[in-house]
């Protein structure tokens, strides 16, 4: 579904990504871990061109999205993105937050958009919050709404950028439960996270990044049990 070939990203003289190569298959849950500053979030944001790579290619469903002729806005509709800080529209109700994308971008009829939104609110356990505004929600509720909003576009892949790192510890579980459900239903997911339990339990492949490069990748259980790269061993030794 996604091929990343020789991806580089620099901000001025700061090389954040160095020759990253990765293939992501349909239905995979690829979990990206690593120390702060290792390039994880930049890598994720390059997958849908929120950051434009300095070099290399990202090919999504056979289309090179780094080609300037590609209509990236159309392709982004197939790539749901969930951010650390929710990014909900504060002036819109929960229902309007979820329906605005399908109505404006996909020209979905209002009744159909509302039906989809209410189905998704049931899935994330928040159908009673349809008329609420973001300021009335807890962090965990906001993040579950953000996931529902991304799913309303019926994407082919979901990208999660540290979706639980801004949450109080007791709210982390409710967001991870929604993500586990998505994974069980076969959604292709790329997840940047510090949640090692989620990585071990739900990930089909684990990527360890260090200094802008993939230092190690493999089956999560195997990497956790027997990391091969010295840097992976050191990192896991501190976080597990």
Short mmCIF file of C-alpha atoms in Angstrom, two decimals, residues 39-206:
data_model
loop_
_atom_site.label_atom_id
_atom_site.label_comp_id
_atom_site.label_asym_id
_atom_site.label_seq_id
_atom_site.Cartn_x
_atom_site.Cartn_y
_atom_site.Cartn_z
CA UNK A 39 12.58 11.48 13.24
CA UNK A 40 9.45 9.40 13.97
CA UNK A 41 6.87 12.19 13.63
CA UNK A 42 8.66 13.76 10.66
CA UNK A 43 8.62 10.38 8.92
CA UNK A 44 4.88 10.04 9.54
CA UNK A 45 4.19 13.58 8.30
CA UNK A 46 6.17 12.86 5.12
CA UNK A 47 3.81 9.97 4.32
CA UNK A 48 0.99 12.41 3.54
CA UNK A 49 3.19 15.38 2.62
CA UNK A 50 2.42 17.49 5.69
CA UNK A 51 6.20 17.69 5.48
CA UNK A 52 7.62 17.63 1.96
CA UNK A 53 10.63 15.29 1.74
CA UNK A 54 14.00 16.74 0.74
CA UNK A 55 14.68 13.61 -1.31
CA UNK A 56 13.28 10.20 -2.14
CA UNK A 57 9.80 8.98 -3.01
CA UNK A 58 6.60 8.05 -1.21
CA UNK A 59 4.36 5.82 -3.33
CA UNK A 60 0.82 5.35 -2.03
CA UNK A 61 -1.44 2.82 -3.78
CA UNK A 62 0.78 2.95 -6.84
CA UNK A 63 0.91 6.74 -7.10
CA UNK A 64 4.04 8.76 -6.37
CA UNK A 65 2.69 11.40 -4.01
CA UNK A 66 6.01 13.28 -4.05
CA UNK A 67 5.50 14.00 -7.76
CA UNK A 68 4.50 17.66 -8.06
CA UNK A 69 1.76 16.72 -10.55
CA UNK A 70 -0.04 14.59 -7.94
CA UNK A 71 -3.22 16.07 -6.43
CA UNK A 72 -2.16 15.57 -2.82
CA UNK A 73 -5.44 16.89 -1.40
CA UNK A 74 -7.34 14.13 -3.19
CA UNK A 75 -4.90 11.47 -1.96
CA UNK A 76 -5.02 12.81 1.60
CA UNK A 77 -8.72 11.94 1.68
CA UNK A 78 -7.61 8.28 1.68
CA UNK A 79 -5.10 8.83 4.52
CA UNK A 80 -6.66 9.55 7.91
CA UNK A 81 -4.41 11.42 10.34
CA UNK A 82 -4.74 11.63 14.12
CA UNK A 83 -2.50 14.14 15.89
CA UNK A 84 -1.10 14.45 19.38
CA UNK A 85 -3.18 17.57 20.10
CA UNK A 86 -6.56 16.45 18.65
CA UNK A 87 -6.90 19.48 16.27
CA UNK A 88 -10.69 19.59 16.60
CA UNK A 89 -12.51 22.76 15.48
CA UNK A 90 -13.45 24.40 18.81
CA UNK A 91 -16.38 26.36 17.37
CA UNK A 92 -18.09 23.28 15.90
CA UNK A 93 -20.10 20.62 17.70
CA UNK A 94 -18.80 17.05 17.81
CA UNK A 95 -21.25 16.07 15.07
CA UNK A 96 -20.19 18.98 12.84
CA UNK A 97 -16.50 18.20 13.46
CA UNK A 98 -17.07 14.70 12.09
CA UNK A 99 -19.35 15.59 9.17
CA UNK A 100 -17.52 18.66 7.81
CA UNK A 101 -14.92 16.63 5.88
CA UNK A 102 -17.31 14.26 4.09
CA UNK A 103 -19.75 17.09 3.30
CA UNK A 104 -17.20 19.56 1.96
CA UNK A 105 -14.59 17.30 0.38
CA UNK A 106 -16.57 14.25 -0.73
CA UNK A 107 -19.85 16.13 -1.27
CA UNK A 108 -21.67 13.59 0.93
CA UNK A 109 -25.31 14.51 1.54
CA UNK A 110 -25.93 15.96 5.02
CA UNK A 111 -28.25 13.09 6.09
CA UNK A 112 -25.75 10.44 4.98
CA UNK A 113 -22.83 12.26 6.64
CA UNK A 114 -24.82 12.42 9.88
CA UNK A 115 -25.66 8.69 9.68
CA UNK A 116 -21.98 7.81 9.19
CA UNK A 117 -20.99 10.15 12.04
CA UNK A 118 -23.49 8.63 14.48
CA UNK A 119 -22.32 5.12 13.56
CA UNK A 120 -18.73 6.18 14.28
CA UNK A 121 -19.71 7.84 17.55
CA UNK A 122 -21.25 4.54 18.63
CA UNK A 123 -18.02 2.74 17.69
CA UNK A 124 -15.91 5.12 19.83
CA UNK A 125 -18.51 5.05 22.64
CA UNK A 126 -19.53 8.72 22.48
CA UNK A 127 -22.92 8.87 20.75
CA UNK A 128 -24.28 10.92 23.67
CA UNK A 129 -21.73 13.69 22.89
CA UNK A 130 -22.91 14.53 19.36
CA UNK A 131 -24.20 17.98 20.37
CA UNK A 132 -21.29 18.79 22.71
CA UNK A 133 -18.40 21.10 21.87
CA UNK A 134 -14.71 20.16 22.24
CA UNK A 135 -14.25 22.36 25.33
CA UNK A 136 -16.82 20.18 27.14
CA UNK A 137 -14.87 16.95 26.54
CA UNK A 138 -12.01 15.25 28.35
CA UNK A 139 -8.73 14.68 26.52
CA UNK A 140 -9.54 11.03 25.93
CA UNK A 141 -12.96 11.93 24.54
CA UNK A 142 -11.44 14.56 22.23
CA UNK A 143 -8.97 12.04 20.85
CA UNK A 144 -11.70 9.46 20.25
CA UNK A 145 -13.68 12.15 18.38
CA UNK A 146 -10.54 12.96 16.35
CA UNK A 147 -10.31 9.27 15.38
CA UNK A 148 -14.00 9.22 14.41
CA UNK A 149 -13.48 12.38 12.33
CA UNK A 150 -10.60 10.76 10.43
CA UNK A 151 -12.61 7.56 9.89
CA UNK A 152 -15.58 9.54 8.51
CA UNK A 153 -13.57 10.08 5.32
CA UNK A 154 -13.43 6.26 4.95
CA UNK A 155 -9.65 6.25 4.51
CA UNK A 156 -7.54 3.32 3.29
CA UNK A 157 -4.85 3.94 5.92
CA UNK A 158 -4.77 5.64 9.33
CA UNK A 159 -1.69 7.54 10.52
CA UNK A 160 -1.39 8.14 14.29
CA UNK A 161 1.19 10.61 15.59
CA UNK A 162 1.67 9.85 19.30
CA UNK A 163 -2.12 9.87 19.84
CA UNK A 164 -1.94 9.27 23.61
CA UNK A 165 1.07 11.37 24.65
CA UNK A 166 -1.01 14.45 25.56
CA UNK A 167 -3.46 12.45 27.67
CA UNK A 168 -3.69 11.82 31.40
CA UNK A 169 -2.68 8.19 32.12
CA UNK A 170 -6.22 7.06 32.98
CA UNK A 171 -7.49 8.26 29.58
CA UNK A 172 -4.88 6.43 27.51
CA UNK A 173 -6.69 3.09 27.66
CA UNK A 174 -9.94 4.37 26.15
CA UNK A 175 -8.09 5.66 23.07
CA UNK A 176 -5.95 2.53 22.69
CA UNK A 177 -9.12 0.39 22.90
CA UNK A 178 -10.54 2.18 19.84
CA UNK A 179 -7.24 1.71 17.98
CA UNK A 180 -7.17 -2.01 18.90
CA UNK A 181 -10.68 -2.38 17.50
CA UNK A 182 -9.62 -0.73 14.23
CA UNK A 183 -6.63 -3.05 13.96
CA UNK A 184 -8.84 -6.10 14.60
CA UNK A 185 -11.12 -4.97 11.75
CA UNK A 186 -8.17 -4.91 9.34
CA UNK A 187 -7.46 -1.18 9.07
CA UNK A 188 -3.97 -0.44 7.76
CA UNK A 189 -2.29 1.70 10.42
CA UNK A 190 1.04 3.44 10.97
CA UNK A 191 1.38 4.39 14.63
CA UNK A 192 4.10 6.51 16.21
CA UNK A 193 3.82 5.83 19.94
CA UNK A 194 5.53 5.46 23.31
CA UNK A 195 2.96 2.83 24.35
CA UNK A 196 5.07 -0.32 24.39
CA UNK A 197 2.17 -2.52 25.48
CA UNK A 198 0.18 -1.48 22.40
CA UNK A 199 3.23 -2.03 20.18
CA UNK A 200 3.71 -5.55 21.56
CA UNK A 201 0.04 -6.53 21.57
CA UNK A 202 -1.33 -4.94 18.39
CA UNK A 203 1.59 -4.24 16.08
CA UNK A 204 2.21 -6.61 13.20
CA UNK A 205 5.62 -4.99 12.64
CA UNK A 206 7.82 -2.86 14.88
#
